[in-house]
mmCIF file of C-alpha atoms and ligand atoms in Angstrom:
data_model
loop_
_atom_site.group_PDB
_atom_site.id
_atom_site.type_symbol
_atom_site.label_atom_id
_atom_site.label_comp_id
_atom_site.label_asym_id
_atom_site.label_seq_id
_atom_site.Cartn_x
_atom_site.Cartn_y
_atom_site.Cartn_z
ATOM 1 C CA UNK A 14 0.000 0.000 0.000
ATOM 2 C CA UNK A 15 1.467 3.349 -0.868
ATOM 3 C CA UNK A 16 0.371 7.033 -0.041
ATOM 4 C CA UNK A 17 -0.868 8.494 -3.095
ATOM 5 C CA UNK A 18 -2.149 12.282 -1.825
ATOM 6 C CA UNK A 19 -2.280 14.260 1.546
ATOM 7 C CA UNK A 20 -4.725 16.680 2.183
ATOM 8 C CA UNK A 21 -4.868 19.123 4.957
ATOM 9 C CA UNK A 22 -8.340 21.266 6.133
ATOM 10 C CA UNK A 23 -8.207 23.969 8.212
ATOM 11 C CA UNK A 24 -11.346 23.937 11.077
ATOM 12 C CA UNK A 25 -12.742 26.756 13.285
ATOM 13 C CA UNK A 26 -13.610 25.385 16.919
ATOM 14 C CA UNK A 27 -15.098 27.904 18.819
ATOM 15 C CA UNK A 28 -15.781 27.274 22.571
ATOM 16 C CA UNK A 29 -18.951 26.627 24.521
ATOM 17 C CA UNK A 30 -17.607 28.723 27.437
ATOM 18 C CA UNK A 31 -16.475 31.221 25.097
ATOM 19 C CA UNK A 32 -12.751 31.413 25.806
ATOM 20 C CA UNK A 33 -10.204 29.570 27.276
ATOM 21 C CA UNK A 34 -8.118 30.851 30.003
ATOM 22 C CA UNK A 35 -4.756 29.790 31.543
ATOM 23 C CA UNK A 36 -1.339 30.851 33.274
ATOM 24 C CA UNK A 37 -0.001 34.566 32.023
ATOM 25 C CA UNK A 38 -3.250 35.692 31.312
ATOM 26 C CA UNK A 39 -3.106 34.033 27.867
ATOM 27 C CA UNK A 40 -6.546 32.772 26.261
ATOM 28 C CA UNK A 41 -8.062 31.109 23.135
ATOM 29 C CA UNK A 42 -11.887 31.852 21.796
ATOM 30 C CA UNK A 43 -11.910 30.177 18.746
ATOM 31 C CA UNK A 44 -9.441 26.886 17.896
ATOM 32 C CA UNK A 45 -7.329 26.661 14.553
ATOM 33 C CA UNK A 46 -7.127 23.274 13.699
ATOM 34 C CA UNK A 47 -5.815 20.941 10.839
ATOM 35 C CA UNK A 48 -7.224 17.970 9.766
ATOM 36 C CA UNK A 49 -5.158 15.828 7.730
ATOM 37 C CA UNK A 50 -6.897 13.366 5.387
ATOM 38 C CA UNK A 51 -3.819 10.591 4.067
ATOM 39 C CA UNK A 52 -4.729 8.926 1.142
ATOM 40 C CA UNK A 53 -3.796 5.230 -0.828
ATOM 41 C CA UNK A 54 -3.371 4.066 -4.102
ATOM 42 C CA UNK A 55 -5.619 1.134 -2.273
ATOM 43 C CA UNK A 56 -8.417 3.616 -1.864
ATOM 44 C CA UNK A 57 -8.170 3.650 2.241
ATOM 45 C CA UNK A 58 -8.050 7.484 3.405
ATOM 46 C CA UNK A 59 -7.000 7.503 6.986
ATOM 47 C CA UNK A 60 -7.467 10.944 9.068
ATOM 48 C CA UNK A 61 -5.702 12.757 11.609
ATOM 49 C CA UNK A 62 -6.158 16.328 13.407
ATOM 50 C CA UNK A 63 -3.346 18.480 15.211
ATOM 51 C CA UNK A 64 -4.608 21.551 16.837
ATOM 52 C CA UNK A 65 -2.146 23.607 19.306
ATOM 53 C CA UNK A 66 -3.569 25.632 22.306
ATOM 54 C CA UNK A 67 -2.953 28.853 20.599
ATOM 55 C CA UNK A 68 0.448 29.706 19.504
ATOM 56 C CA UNK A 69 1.928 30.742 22.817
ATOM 57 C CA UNK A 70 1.840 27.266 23.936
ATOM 58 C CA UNK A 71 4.087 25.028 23.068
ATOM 59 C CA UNK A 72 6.678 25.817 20.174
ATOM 60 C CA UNK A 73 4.014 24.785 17.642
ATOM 61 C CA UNK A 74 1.056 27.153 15.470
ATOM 62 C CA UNK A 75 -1.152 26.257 13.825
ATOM 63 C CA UNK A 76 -0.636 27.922 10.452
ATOM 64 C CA UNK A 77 3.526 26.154 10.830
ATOM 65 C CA UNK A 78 1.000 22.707 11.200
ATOM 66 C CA UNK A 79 -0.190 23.462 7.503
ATOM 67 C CA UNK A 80 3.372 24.716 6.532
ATOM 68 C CA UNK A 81 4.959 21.536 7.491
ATOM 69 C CA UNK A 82 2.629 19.447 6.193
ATOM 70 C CA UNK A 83 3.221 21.026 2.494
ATOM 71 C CA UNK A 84 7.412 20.916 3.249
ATOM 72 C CA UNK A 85 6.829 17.064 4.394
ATOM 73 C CA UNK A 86 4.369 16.001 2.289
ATOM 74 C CA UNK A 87 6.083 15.376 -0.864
ATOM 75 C CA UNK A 88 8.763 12.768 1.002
ATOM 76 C CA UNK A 89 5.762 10.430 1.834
ATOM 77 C CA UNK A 90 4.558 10.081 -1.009
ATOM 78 C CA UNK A 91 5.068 6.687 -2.254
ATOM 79 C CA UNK A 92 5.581 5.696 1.212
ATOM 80 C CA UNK A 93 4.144 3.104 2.894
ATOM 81 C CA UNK A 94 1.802 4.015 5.561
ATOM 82 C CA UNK A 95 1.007 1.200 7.106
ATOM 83 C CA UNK A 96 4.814 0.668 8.512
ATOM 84 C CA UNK A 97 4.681 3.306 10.933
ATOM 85 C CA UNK A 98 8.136 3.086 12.399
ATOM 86 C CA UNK A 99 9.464 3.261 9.182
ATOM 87 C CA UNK A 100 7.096 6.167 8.301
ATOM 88 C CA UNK A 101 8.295 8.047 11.308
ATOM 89 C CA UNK A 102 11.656 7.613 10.047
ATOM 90 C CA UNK A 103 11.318 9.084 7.088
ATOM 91 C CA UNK A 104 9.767 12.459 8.364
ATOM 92 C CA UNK A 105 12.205 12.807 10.775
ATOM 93 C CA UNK A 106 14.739 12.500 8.114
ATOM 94 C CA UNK A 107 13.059 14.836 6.166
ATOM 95 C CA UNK A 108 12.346 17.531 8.725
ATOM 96 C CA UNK A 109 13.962 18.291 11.679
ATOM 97 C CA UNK A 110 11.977 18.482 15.086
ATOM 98 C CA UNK A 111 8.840 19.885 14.344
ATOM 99 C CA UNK A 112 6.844 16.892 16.385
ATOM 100 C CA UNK A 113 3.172 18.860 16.088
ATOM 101 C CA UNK A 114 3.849 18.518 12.174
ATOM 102 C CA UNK A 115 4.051 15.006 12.031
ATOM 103 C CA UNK A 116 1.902 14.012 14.760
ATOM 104 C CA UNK A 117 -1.354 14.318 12.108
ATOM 105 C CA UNK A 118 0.469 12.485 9.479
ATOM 106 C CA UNK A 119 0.798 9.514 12.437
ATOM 107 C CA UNK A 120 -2.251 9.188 13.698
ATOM 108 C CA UNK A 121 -3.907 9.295 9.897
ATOM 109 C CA UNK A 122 -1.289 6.148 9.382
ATOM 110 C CA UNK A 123 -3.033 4.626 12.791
ATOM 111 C CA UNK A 124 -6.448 4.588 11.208
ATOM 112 C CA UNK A 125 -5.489 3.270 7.813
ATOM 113 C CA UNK A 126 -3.635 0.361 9.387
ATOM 114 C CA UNK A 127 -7.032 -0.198 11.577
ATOM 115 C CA UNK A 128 -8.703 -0.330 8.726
ATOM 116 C CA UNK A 129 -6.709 -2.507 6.735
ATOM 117 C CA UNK A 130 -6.785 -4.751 9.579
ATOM 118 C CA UNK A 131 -10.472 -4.464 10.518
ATOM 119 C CA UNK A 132 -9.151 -3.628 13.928
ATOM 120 C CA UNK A 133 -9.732 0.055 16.407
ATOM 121 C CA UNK A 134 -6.647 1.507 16.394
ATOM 122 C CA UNK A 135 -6.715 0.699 20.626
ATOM 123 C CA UNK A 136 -6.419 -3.218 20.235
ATOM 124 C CA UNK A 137 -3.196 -2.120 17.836
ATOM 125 C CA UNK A 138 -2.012 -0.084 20.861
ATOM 126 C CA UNK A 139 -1.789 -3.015 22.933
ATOM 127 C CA UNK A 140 -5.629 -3.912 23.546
ATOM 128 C CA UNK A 141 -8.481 -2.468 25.440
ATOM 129 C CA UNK A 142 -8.656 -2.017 29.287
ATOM 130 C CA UNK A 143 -12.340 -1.933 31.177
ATOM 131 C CA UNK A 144 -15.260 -0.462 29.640
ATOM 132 C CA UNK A 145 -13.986 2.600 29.652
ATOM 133 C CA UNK A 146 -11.718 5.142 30.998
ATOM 134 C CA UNK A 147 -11.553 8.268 33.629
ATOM 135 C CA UNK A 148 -11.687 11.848 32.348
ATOM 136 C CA UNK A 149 -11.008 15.158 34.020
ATOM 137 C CA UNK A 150 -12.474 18.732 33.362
ATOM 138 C CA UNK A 151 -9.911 21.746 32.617
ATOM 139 C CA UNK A 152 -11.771 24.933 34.801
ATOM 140 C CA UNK A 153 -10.247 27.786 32.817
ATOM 141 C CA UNK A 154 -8.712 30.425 34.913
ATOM 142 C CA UNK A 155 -11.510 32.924 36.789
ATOM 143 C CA UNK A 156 -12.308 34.119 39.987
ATOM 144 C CA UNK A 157 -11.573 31.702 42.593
ATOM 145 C CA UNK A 158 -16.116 31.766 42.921
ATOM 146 C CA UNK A 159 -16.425 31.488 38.904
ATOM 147 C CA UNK A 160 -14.101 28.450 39.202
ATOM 148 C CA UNK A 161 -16.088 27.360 42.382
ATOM 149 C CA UNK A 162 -19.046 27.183 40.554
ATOM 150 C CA UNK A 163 -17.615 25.366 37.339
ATOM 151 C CA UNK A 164 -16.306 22.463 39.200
ATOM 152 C CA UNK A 165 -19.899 22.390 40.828
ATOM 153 C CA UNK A 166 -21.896 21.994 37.340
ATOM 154 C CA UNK A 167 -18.786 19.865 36.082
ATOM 155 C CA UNK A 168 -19.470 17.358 38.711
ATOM 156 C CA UNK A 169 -23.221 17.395 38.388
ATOM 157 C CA UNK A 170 -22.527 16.311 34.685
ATOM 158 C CA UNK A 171 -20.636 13.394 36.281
ATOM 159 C CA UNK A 172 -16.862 14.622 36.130
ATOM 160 C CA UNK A 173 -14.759 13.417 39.416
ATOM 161 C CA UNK A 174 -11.071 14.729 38.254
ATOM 162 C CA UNK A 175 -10.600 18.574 37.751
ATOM 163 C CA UNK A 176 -8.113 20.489 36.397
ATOM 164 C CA UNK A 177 -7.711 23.906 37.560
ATOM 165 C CA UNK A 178 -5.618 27.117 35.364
ATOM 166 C CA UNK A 179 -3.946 28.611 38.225
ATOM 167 C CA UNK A 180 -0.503 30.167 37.352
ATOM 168 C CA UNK A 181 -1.602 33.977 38.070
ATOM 169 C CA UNK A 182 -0.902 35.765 41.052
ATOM 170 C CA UNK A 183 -0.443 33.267 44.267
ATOM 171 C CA UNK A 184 -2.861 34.346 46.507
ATOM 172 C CA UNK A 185 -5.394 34.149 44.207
ATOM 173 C CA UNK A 186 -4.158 31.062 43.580
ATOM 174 C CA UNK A 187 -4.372 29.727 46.822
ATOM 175 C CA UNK A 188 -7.705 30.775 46.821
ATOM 176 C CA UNK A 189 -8.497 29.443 43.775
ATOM 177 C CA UNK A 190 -7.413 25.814 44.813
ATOM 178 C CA UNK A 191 -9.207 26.302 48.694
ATOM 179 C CA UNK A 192 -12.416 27.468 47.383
ATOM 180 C CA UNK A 193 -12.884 24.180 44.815
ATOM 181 C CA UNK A 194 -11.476 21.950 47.243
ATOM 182 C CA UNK A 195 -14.537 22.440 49.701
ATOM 183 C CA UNK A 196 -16.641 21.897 46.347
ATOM 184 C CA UNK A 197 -14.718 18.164 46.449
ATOM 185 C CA UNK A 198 -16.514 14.849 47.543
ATOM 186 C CA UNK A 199 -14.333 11.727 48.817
ATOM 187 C CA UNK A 200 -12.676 10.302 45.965
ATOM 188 C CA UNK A 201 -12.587 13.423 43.770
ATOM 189 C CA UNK A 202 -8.675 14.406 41.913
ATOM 190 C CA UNK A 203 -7.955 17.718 42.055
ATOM 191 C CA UNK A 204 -5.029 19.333 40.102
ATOM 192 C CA UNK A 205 -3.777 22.638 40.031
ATOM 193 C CA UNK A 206 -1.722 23.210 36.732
ATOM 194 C CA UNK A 207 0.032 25.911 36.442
ATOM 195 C CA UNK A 208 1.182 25.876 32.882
ATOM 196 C CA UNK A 209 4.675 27.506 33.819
ATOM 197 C CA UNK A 210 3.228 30.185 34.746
ATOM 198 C CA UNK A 211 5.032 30.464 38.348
ATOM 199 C CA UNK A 212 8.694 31.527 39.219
ATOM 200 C CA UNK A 213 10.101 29.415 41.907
ATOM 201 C CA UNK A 214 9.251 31.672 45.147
ATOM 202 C CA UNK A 215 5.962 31.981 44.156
ATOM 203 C CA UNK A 216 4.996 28.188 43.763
ATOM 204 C CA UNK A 217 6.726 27.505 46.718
ATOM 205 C CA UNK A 218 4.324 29.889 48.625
ATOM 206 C CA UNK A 219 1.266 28.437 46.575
ATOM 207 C CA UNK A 220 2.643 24.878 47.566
ATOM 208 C CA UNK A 221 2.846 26.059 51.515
ATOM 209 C CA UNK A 222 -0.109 27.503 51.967
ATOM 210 C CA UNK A 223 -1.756 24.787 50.791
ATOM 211 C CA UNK A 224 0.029 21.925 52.106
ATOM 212 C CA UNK A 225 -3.148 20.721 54.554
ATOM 213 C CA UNK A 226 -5.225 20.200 50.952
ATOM 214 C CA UNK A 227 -5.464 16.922 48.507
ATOM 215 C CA UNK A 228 -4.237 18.212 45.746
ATOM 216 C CA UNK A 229 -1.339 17.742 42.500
ATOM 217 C CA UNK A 230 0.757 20.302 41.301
ATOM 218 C CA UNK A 231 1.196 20.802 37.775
ATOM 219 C CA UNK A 232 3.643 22.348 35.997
ATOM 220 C CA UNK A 233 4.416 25.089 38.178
ATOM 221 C CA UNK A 234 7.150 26.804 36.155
ATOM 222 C CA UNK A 235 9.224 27.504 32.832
ATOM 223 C CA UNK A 236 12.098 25.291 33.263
ATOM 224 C CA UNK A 237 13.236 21.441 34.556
ATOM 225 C CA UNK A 238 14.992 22.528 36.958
ATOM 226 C CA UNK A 239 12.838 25.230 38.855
ATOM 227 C CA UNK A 240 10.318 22.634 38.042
ATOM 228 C CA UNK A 241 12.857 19.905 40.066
ATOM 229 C CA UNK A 242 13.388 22.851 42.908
ATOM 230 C CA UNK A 243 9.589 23.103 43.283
ATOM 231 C CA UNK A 244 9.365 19.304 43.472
ATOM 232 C CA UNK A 245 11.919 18.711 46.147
ATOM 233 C CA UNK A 246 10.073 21.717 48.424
ATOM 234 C CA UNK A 247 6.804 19.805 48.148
ATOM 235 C CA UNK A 248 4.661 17.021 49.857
ATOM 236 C CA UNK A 249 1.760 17.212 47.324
ATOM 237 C CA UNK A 250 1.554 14.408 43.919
ATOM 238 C CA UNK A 251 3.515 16.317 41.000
ATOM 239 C CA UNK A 252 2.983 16.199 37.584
ATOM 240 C CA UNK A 253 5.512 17.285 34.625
ATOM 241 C CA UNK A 254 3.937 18.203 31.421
ATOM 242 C CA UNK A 255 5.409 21.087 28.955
ATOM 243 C CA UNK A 256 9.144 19.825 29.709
ATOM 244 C CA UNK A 257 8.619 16.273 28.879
ATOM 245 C CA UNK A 258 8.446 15.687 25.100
ATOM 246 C CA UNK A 259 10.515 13.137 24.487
ATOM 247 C CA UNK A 260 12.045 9.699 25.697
ATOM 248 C CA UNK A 261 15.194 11.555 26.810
ATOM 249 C CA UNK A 262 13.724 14.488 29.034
ATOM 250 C CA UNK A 263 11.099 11.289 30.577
ATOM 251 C CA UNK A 264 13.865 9.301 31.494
ATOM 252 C CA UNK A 265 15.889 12.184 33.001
ATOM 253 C CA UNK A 266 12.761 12.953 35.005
ATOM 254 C CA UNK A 267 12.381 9.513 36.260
ATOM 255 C CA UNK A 268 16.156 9.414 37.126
ATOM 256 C CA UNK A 269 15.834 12.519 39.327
ATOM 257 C CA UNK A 270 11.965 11.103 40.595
ATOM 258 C CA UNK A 271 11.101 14.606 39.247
ATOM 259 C CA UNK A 272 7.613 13.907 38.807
ATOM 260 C CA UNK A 273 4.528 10.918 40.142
ATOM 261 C CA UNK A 274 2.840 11.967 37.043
ATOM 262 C CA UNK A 275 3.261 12.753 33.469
ATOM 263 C CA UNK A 276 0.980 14.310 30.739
ATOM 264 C CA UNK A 277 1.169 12.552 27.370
ATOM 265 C CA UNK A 278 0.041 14.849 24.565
ATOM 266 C CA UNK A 279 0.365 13.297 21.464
ATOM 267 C CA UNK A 280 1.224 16.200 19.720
ATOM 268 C CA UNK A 281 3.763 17.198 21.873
ATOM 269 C CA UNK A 282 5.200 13.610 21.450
ATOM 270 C CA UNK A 283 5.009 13.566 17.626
ATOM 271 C CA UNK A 284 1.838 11.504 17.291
ATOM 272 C CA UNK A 285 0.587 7.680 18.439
ATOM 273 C CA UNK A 286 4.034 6.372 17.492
ATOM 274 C CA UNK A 287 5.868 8.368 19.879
ATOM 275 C CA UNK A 288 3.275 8.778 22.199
ATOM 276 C CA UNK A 289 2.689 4.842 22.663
ATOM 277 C CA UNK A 290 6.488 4.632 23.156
ATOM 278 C CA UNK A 291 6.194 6.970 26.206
ATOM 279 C CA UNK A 292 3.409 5.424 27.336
ATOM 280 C CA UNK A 293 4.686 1.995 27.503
ATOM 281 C CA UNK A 294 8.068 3.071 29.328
ATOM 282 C CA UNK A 295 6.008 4.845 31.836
ATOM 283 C CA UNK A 296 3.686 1.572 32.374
ATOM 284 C CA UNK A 297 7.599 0.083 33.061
ATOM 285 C CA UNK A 298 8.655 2.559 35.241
ATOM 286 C CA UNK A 299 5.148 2.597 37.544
ATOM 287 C CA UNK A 300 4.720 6.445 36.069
ATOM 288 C CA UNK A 301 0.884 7.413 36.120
ATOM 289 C CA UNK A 302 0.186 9.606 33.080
ATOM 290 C CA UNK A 303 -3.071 11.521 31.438
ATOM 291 C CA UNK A 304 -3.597 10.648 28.272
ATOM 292 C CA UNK A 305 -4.531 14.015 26.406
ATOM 293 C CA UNK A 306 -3.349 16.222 23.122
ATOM 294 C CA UNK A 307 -3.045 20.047 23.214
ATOM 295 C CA UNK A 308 -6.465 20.777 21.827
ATOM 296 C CA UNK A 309 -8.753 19.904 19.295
ATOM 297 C CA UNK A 310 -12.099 18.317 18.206
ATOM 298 C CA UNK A 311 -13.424 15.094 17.125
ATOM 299 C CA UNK A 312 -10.581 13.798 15.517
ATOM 300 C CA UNK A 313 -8.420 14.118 17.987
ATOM 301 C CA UNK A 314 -10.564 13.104 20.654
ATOM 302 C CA UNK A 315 -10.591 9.661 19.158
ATOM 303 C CA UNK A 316 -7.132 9.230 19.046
ATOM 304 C CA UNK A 317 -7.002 10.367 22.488
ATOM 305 C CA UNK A 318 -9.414 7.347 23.486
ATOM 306 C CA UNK A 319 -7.376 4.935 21.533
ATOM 307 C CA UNK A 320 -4.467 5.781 23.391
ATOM 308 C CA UNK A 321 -5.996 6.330 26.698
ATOM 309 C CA UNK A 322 -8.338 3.005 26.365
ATOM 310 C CA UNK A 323 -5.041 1.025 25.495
ATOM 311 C CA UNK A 324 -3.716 1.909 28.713
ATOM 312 C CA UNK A 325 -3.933 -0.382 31.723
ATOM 313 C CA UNK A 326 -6.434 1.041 34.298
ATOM 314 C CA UNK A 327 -4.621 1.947 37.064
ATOM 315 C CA UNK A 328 -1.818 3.663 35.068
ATOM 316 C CA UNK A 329 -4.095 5.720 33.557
ATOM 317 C CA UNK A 330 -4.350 9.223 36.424
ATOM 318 C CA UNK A 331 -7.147 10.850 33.677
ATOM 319 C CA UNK A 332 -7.566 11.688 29.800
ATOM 320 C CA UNK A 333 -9.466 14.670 27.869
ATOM 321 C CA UNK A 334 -12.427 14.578 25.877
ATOM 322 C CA UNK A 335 -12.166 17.922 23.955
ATOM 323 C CA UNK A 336 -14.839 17.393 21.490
ATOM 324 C CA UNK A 337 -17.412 18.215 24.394
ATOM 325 C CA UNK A 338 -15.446 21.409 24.832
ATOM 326 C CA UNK A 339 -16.094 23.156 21.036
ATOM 327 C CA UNK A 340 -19.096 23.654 19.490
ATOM 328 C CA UNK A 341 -18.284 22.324 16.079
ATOM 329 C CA UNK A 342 -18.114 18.526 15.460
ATOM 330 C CA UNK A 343 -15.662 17.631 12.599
ATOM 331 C CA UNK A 344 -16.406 13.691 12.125
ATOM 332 C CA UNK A 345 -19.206 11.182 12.735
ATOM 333 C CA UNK A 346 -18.280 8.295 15.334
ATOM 334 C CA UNK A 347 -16.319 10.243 17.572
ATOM 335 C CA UNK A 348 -16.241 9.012 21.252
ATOM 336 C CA UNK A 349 -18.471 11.025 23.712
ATOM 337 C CA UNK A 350 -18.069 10.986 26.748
ATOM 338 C CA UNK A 351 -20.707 9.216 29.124
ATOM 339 C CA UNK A 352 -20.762 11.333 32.682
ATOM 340 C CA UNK A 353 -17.268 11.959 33.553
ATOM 341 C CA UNK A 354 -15.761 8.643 31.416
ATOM 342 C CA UNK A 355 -15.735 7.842 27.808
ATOM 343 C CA UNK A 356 -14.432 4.358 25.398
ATOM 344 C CA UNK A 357 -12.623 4.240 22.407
ATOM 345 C CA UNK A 358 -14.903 2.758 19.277
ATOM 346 C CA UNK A 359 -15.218 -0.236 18.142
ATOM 347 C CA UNK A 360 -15.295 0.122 14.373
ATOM 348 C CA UNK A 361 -11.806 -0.225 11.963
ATOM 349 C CA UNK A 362 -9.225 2.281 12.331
ATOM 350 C CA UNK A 363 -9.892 5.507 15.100
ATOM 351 C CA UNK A 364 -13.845 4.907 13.870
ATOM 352 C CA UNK A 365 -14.454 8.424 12.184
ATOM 353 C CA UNK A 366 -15.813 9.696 9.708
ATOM 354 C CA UNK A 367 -14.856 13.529 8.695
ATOM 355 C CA UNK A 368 -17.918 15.837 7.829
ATOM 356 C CA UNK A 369 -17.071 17.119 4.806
ATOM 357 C CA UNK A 370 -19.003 19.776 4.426
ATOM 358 C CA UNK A 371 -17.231 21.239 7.861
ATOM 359 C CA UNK A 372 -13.767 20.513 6.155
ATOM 360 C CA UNK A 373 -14.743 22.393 3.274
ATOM 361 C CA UNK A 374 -12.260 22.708 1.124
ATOM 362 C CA UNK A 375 -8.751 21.528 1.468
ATOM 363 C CA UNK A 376 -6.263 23.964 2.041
ATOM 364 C CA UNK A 377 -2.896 22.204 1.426
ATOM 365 C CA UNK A 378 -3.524 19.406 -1.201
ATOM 366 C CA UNK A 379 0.272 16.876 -1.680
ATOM 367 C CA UNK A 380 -0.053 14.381 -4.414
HETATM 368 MG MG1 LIG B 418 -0.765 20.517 31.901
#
């Protein structure tokens, strides 16, 4: 089987909430995402979205997704994309870094080899665990009341986990995290992410003051290491996120026990591929991780579930269903989530279907 065209579609996702808020007072109203349609001279067309949380984020944009996707596109042509290590290979050789870029490419090459198989792309990921999985709810940043009352009408929809944007000024944030934690029942998560958004005095007095609380720490700041300094000044669960992308900076973090928890974005990773790799060294190392992306919509939510379903239970801390944040929905089949849990599909491949006449037209075309 050979790739005989790429396509890529650029998708507005606009928000329920109406924008997005974390650390540094940075937002998001309306998503850009790309939706990458991969194409075989055998007449399979497998599908994959990458949509960055703004560009402010993580060193990825999401007009550089549909840039790289034109520079890479012509290499993988001919290629065959059912041999995925192979594929990943040959982008890297043809483009440096870049892991956002390639990480639609990827997971399109997931659902053509489901579908070739007649298998979901989670039983190719090592097989399905439970019914289904655990999912948390992001509570953009607010008031610590507006974010009070979130996690209140979160958890009447069924959510247990919550993820709170804190990362702004530390006695808000303290606030913030006391006035959801009396919100909390027995057996609710509560994380406090900060995104980066903390220098190291700072997190250590947001970690202090509220030491006598059940709560992780996310993220609190830019680097590793004031990341590491936070860590060693701290009794609560800690996860890593922005600084972990790839095998090297997860294994240094493990080394140092820098973190109880990691967050797997596929993106960030370079798509299912890379992510799975993570993933499975983490199941070996007795890491917890949540299963997630960056953004996006129904696309991406579905290789989210793959990944996340194909994780054993009690590795898995929590996973994102981001298709029930935006208001658009890209592709039929797409998982939805069930209270606070959702399960990967059954059907071939990640199980969508793209609505076309969302796509529209396609706004890089390879071939
Ligand atoms: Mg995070």
């Amino acid at each position: 089987m050979r790739i005989q065209r790429i396509r890529a579609y650029r998708v507005e996702l606009p928000l329920h909430e109406g924008t997005y808020k974390w650390s540094g007072g940075k937002s998001v109203s309306v998503f850009d995402s790309t939706i990458v349609a991969v194409e075989t001279d055998e007449g399979l067309v497998g599908h994959g979205e990458v949509c960055p949380l703004g560009p402010f984020y993580l060193p990825a944009y999401a007009a550089g997704a549909r840039a790289g996707i034109a520079e890479l596109g012509p290499h993988l042509i001919g290629e065959d994309p059912l041999q995925l290590g192979h594929l990943n290979q040959r982008m890297d050789a043809a483009l440096q870094g870049h892991a956002y870029v390639k990480s639609a490419i990827d997971i399109a090459c997931w659902d053509i080899l489901g579908q070739a198989t007649g298998q979901p792309v989670c039983i190719l990921l090592g097989g399905r665990y439970g019914e289904d999985f655990v999912l948390y709810r992001a509570i953009s940043q607010e008031s610590p009341e507006a974010m009070a009352r979130r996690v209140a009408g979160y958890r009447a929809e069924g959510y247990r986990r919550f993820q709170l944007k804190v990362g702004g000024e530390p006695l808000d944030d303290i606030e913030r995290i006391r006035q959801v934690a009396a919100e909390l029942k027995p057996g609710d998560r509560l994380v406090a992410d900060a995104n980066t958004g903390w220098l190291m005095h700072d997190a250590l007095r947001v970690v202090r003051a509220v030491r006598d609380i059940d709560v992780y720490i996310e993220q609190p700041c830019k680097s590793y290491e004031e990341c590491l300094t936070v860590r060693r000044h701290c009794d609560h669960p800690f996860v890593l996120d922005e600084v972990l992308d790839s095998m090297t900076p997860l294994l240094r973090g493990h080394a140092d026990r820098a973190m109880d928890v990691v967050n797997i974005k596929i993106s960030k990773f370079g798509g299912l591929t890379r992510a799975r790799q993570a993933r499975d060294l983490c199941v070996s190392l007795g890491i917890a991780m949540t299963i997630e992306d960056s953004w996006g919509g129904d696309i991406t939510t579905a290789a989210i579930a793959h990944l996340a379903h194909s994780t054993p239970t009690d590795m898995l801390f929590t996973s994102t269903d981001f298709n029930s944040y935006v208001t658009v929905s890209t592709a039929e089949g797409a998982p939805q989530r069930q209270g606070g849990r959702m399960s990967a599909s059954t059907a071939p491949g990640l199980g969508v279907t793209p609505r076309m006449d969302v796509l529209g037209k396609p706004v890089v075309v390879v071939e």
